[in-house]
């Protein structure tokens, strides 16, 4: 059975584990910019959850209040 670990990231863990991005190398400017943005957003309440399978990053969930989101989704309330 596969073991999935859920880790809520913060600035310290971000420095150690890093953000989840399969397309960027840790030394790349895009990766560094993403981590800088994440650290700024943590101060505004961003929640960043990484999913680890056998200690390998396999996905993430990122959410915040709509006023701070870069990807706001509007929907009809039911």
CSV table of N, CA and C in Angstrom, one decimal:
chain,number,residue,atom,x,y,z
A,1,UNK,N,0.8,-1.2,0.0
A,1,UNK,CA,0.0,0.0,0.0
A,1,UNK,C,0.9,1.2,0.0
A,2,UNK,N,0.5,2.2,-0.8
A,2,UNK,CA,1.3,3.5,-0.9
A,2,UNK,C,1.0,4.4,0.3
A,3,UNK,N,2.0,5.0,0.8
A,3,UNK,CA,1.9,5.9,1.9
A,3,UNK,C,1.9,7.3,1.4
A,4,UNK,N,0.8,8.1,1.6
A,4,UNK,CA,0.8,9.5,1.2
A,4,UNK,C,0.9,10.3,2.5
A,5,UNK,N,1.8,11.2,2.5
A,5,UNK,CA,1.9,12.1,3.6
A,5,UNK,C,1.5,13.5,3.2
A,6,UNK,N,0.8,14.2,4.1
A,6,UNK,CA,0.3,15.6,3.8
A,6,UNK,C,1.1,16.5,4.7
A,7,UNK,N,1.7,17.5,4.1
A,7,UNK,CA,2.6,18.4,4.9
A,7,UNK,C,2.2,19.8,4.6
A,8,UNK,N,1.8,20.6,5.6
A,8,UNK,CA,1.5,22.0,5.4
A,8,UNK,C,2.8,22.8,5.4
A,9,UNK,N,3.0,23.5,4.4
A,9,UNK,CA,4.3,24.2,4.2
A,9,UNK,C,4.2,25.6,4.9
A,10,UNK,N,5.4,26.0,5.3
A,10,UNK,CA,5.6,27.4,5.8
A,10,UNK,C,7.0,27.8,5.2
A,11,UNK,N,7.4,29.0,5.6
A,11,UNK,CA,8.7,29.5,5.0
A,11,UNK,C,9.8,28.6,5.3
A,12,UNK,N,9.9,28.1,6.5
A,12,UNK,CA,11.0,27.2,6.9
A,12,UNK,C,11.0,25.9,6.1
A,13,UNK,N,9.9,25.3,6.0
A,13,UNK,CA,9.8,24.0,5.3
A,13,UNK,C,10.0,24.2,3.8
A,14,UNK,N,9.6,25.4,3.3
A,14,UNK,CA,9.8,25.7,1.9
A,14,UNK,C,11.3,25.8,1.6
A,15,UNK,N,12.1,26.3,2.5
A,15,UNK,CA,13.5,26.3,2.3
A,15,UNK,C,14.1,24.9,2.3
A,16,UNK,N,13.6,24.0,3.1
A,16,UNK,CA,14.1,22.7,3.2
A,16,UNK,C,13.6,21.7,2.1
A,17,UNK,N,12.3,21.6,2.0
A,17,UNK,CA,11.7,20.7,1.1
A,17,UNK,C,11.6,21.3,-0.3
A,18,UNK,N,11.2,22.6,-0.3
A,18,UNK,CA,11.0,23.3,-1.6
A,18,UNK,C,9.6,23.2,-2.1
A,19,UNK,N,9.3,24.1,-3.0
A,19,UNK,CA,7.9,24.1,-3.6
A,19,UNK,C,7.8,23.0,-4.6
A,20,UNK,N,6.6,22.6,-4.9
A,20,UNK,CA,6.3,21.6,-5.9
A,20,UNK,C,6.2,22.2,-7.3
A,21,UNK,N,7.2,21.8,-8.1
A,21,UNK,CA,7.2,22.3,-9.5
A,21,UNK,C,8.0,21.4,-10.3
A,22,UNK,N,7.4,20.5,-11.1
A,22,UNK,CA,8.1,19.6,-11.9
A,22,UNK,C,8.8,20.2,-13.1
A,23,UNK,N,8.4,21.4,-13.5
A,23,UNK,CA,9.0,22.0,-14.7
A,23,UNK,C,10.2,22.9,-14.4
A,24,UNK,N,10.4,23.2,-13.1
A,24,UNK,CA,11.5,24.1,-12.8
A,24,UNK,C,12.6,23.5,-12.0
A,25,UNK,N,13.8,23.9,-12.2
A,25,UNK,CA,14.9,23.4,-11.4
A,25,UNK,C,15.1,24.4,-10.3
A,26,UNK,N,15.5,23.8,-9.1
A,26,UNK,CA,15.6,24.7,-7.9
A,26,UNK,C,16.6,25.9,-8.1
A,27,UNK,N,17.5,25.8,-9.0
A,27,UNK,CA,18.4,26.9,-9.3
A,27,UNK,C,17.8,27.9,-10.3
A,28,UNK,N,16.7,27.6,-10.9
A,28,UNK,CA,16.1,28.4,-12.0
A,28,UNK,C,15.4,29.7,-11.4
A,29,UNK,N,15.4,30.7,-12.2
A,29,UNK,CA,14.8,32.0,-11.8
A,29,UNK,C,13.3,31.8,-11.5
A,30,UNK,N,12.6,31.0,-12.3
A,30,UNK,CA,11.1,30.8,-12.1
A,30,UNK,C,10.9,30.2,-10.8
A,31,UNK,N,11.7,29.2,-10.4
A,31,UNK,CA,11.5,28.5,-9.1
A,31,UNK,C,11.8,29.5,-8.0
A,32,UNK,N,12.8,30.2,-8.1
A,32,UNK,CA,13.2,31.2,-7.0
A,32,UNK,C,12.1,32.3,-6.9
A,33,UNK,N,11.5,32.7,-8.0
A,33,UNK,CA,10.4,33.7,-8.0
A,33,UNK,C,9.2,33.1,-7.3
A,34,UNK,N,8.9,31.9,-7.6
A,34,UNK,CA,7.7,31.2,-7.0
A,34,UNK,C,7.9,31.1,-5.5
A,35,UNK,N,9.0,30.7,-5.0
A,35,UNK,CA,9.3,30.6,-3.6
A,35,UNK,C,9.2,32.0,-2.9
A,36,UNK,N,9.7,33.0,-3.6
A,36,UNK,CA,9.6,34.4,-3.0
A,36,UNK,C,8.2,34.8,-2.9
A,37,UNK,N,7.4,34.5,-4.0
A,37,UNK,CA,5.9,34.9,-4.0
A,37,UNK,C,5.2,34.1,-2.9
A,38,UNK,N,5.5,32.8,-2.7
A,38,UNK,CA,4.9,32.0,-1.7
A,38,UNK,C,5.2,32.6,-0.3
A,39,UNK,N,6.4,32.9,0.0
A,39,UNK,CA,6.7,33.5,1.3
A,39,UNK,C,6.0,34.8,1.5
A,40,UNK,N,5.8,35.6,0.5
A,40,UNK,CA,5.0,36.9,0.7
A,40,UNK,C,3.6,36.5,1.0
A,41,UNK,N,3.0,35.5,0.3
A,41,UNK,CA,1.6,35.1,0.4
A,41,UNK,C,1.4,34.4,1.8
A,42,UNK,N,2.3,33.7,2.3
A,42,UNK,CA,2.2,33.1,3.6
A,42,UNK,C,1.8,34.2,4.6
A,43,UNK,N,2.3,35.4,4.5
A,43,UNK,CA,2.0,36.5,5.4
A,43,UNK,C,0.6,37.0,5.3
A,44,UNK,N,0.0,36.7,4.1
A,44,UNK,CA,-1.4,37.1,3.8
A,44,UNK,C,-2.4,36.0,4.1
A,45,UNK,N,-1.9,34.8,4.6
A,45,UNK,CA,-2.8,33.7,4.9
A,45,UNK,C,-2.8,32.6,3.9
A,46,UNK,N,-1.9,32.6,3.0
A,46,UNK,CA,-1.9,31.5,2.0
A,46,UNK,C,-1.6,30.1,2.7
A,47,UNK,N,-2.4,29.1,2.3
A,47,UNK,CA,-2.1,27.8,2.9
A,47,UNK,C,-1.6,26.9,1.7
A,48,UNK,N,-0.5,26.2,1.9
A,48,UNK,CA,0.2,25.5,0.8
A,48,UNK,C,0.5,24.1,1.4
A,49,UNK,N,-0.2,23.1,0.9
A,49,UNK,CA,-0.2,21.7,1.4
A,49,UNK,C,0.5,20.9,0.3
A,50,UNK,N,1.6,20.2,0.7
A,50,UNK,CA,2.3,19.3,-0.3
A,50,UNK,C,1.8,17.8,0.0
A,51,UNK,N,1.7,17.1,-1.0
A,51,UNK,CA,1.4,15.7,-0.9
A,51,UNK,C,2.7,14.9,-1.3
A,52,UNK,N,3.1,14.0,-0.4
A,52,UNK,CA,4.4,13.3,-0.6
A,52,UNK,C,4.0,11.8,-0.6
A,53,UNK,N,4.6,11.1,-1.5
A,53,UNK,CA,4.4,9.6,-1.7
A,53,UNK,C,5.8,9.0,-1.5
A,54,UNK,N,6.0,8.3,-0.5
A,54,UNK,CA,7.4,7.7,-0.2
A,54,UNK,C,8.4,8.8,-0.2
A,55,UNK,N,8.1,9.9,0.4
A,55,UNK,CA,9.0,11.1,0.6
A,55,UNK,C,9.3,11.8,-0.7
A,56,UNK,N,8.5,11.5,-1.8
A,56,UNK,CA,8.7,12.2,-3.1
A,56,UNK,C,7.5,13.1,-3.3
A,57,UNK,N,7.7,14.4,-3.7
A,57,UNK,CA,6.6,15.3,-4.0
A,57,UNK,C,5.8,14.8,-5.2
A,58,UNK,N,4.5,14.6,-4.9
A,58,UNK,CA,3.6,14.2,-6.0
A,58,UNK,C,2.4,15.1,-6.3
A,59,UNK,N,2.3,16.2,-5.5
A,59,UNK,CA,1.2,17.1,-5.8
A,59,UNK,C,1.2,18.2,-4.7
A,60,UNK,N,0.3,19.1,-4.9
A,60,UNK,CA,0.1,20.2,-3.9
A,60,UNK,C,-1.3,20.8,-4.0
A,61,UNK,N,-1.7,21.4,-2.9
A,61,UNK,CA,-3.0,22.2,-2.8
A,61,UNK,C,-2.6,23.5,-2.3
A,62,UNK,N,-3.0,24.6,-2.9
A,62,UNK,CA,-2.7,25.9,-2.6
A,62,UNK,C,-4.0,26.7,-2.5
A,63,UNK,N,-4.3,27.4,-1.4
A,63,UNK,CA,-5.5,28.2,-1.3
A,63,UNK,C,-5.3,29.4,-0.3
A,64,UNK,N,-6.2,30.4,-0.6
A,64,UNK,CA,-6.2,31.6,0.2
A,64,UNK,C,-7.5,32.3,0.0
A,65,UNK,N,-7.7,33.4,0.8
A,65,UNK,CA,-8.9,34.2,0.6
A,65,UNK,C,-8.9,34.8,-0.8
A,66,UNK,N,-10.1,34.9,-1.4
A,66,UNK,CA,-10.2,35.4,-2.8
A,66,UNK,C,-9.5,36.7,-3.1
A,67,UNK,N,-9.5,37.6,-2.1
A,67,UNK,CA,-8.9,38.9,-2.4
A,67,UNK,C,-7.4,38.9,-2.6
A,68,UNK,N,-6.8,37.8,-2.2
A,68,UNK,CA,-5.3,37.6,-2.4
A,68,UNK,C,-4.9,36.6,-3.4
A,69,UNK,N,-5.9,35.9,-4.0
A,69,UNK,CA,-5.7,34.9,-4.9
A,69,UNK,C,-5.3,35.4,-6.3
A,70,UNK,N,-4.4,34.7,-7.0
A,70,UNK,CA,-4.0,35.0,-8.4
A,70,UNK,C,-4.9,34.2,-9.3
A,71,UNK,N,-5.7,33.3,-8.8
A,71,UNK,CA,-6.6,32.4,-9.7
A,71,UNK,C,-8.0,32.4,-9.1
A,72,UNK,N,-8.7,33.5,-9.0
A,72,UNK,CA,-10.0,33.5,-8.4
A,72,UNK,C,-11.0,32.8,-9.2
A,73,UNK,N,-11.8,31.9,-8.6
A,73,UNK,CA,-12.9,31.2,-9.3
A,73,UNK,C,-14.2,31.7,-8.7
A,74,UNK,N,-15.1,32.2,-9.6
A,74,UNK,CA,-16.4,32.7,-9.2
A,74,UNK,C,-17.4,31.7,-9.6
A,75,UNK,N,-18.3,31.4,-8.7
A,75,UNK,CA,-19.3,30.4,-9.0
A,75,UNK,C,-20.7,30.8,-8.4
A,76,UNK,N,-21.7,30.2,-8.8
A,76,UNK,CA,-23.0,30.5,-8.3
A,76,UNK,C,-23.3,29.8,-7.0
A,77,UNK,N,-23.7,30.5,-6.0
A,77,UNK,CA,-24.0,29.8,-4.7
A,77,UNK,C,-25.2,29.0,-4.8
A,78,UNK,N,-25.2,27.8,-4.2
A,78,UNK,CA,-26.3,26.9,-4.3
A,78,UNK,C,-27.2,27.1,-3.0
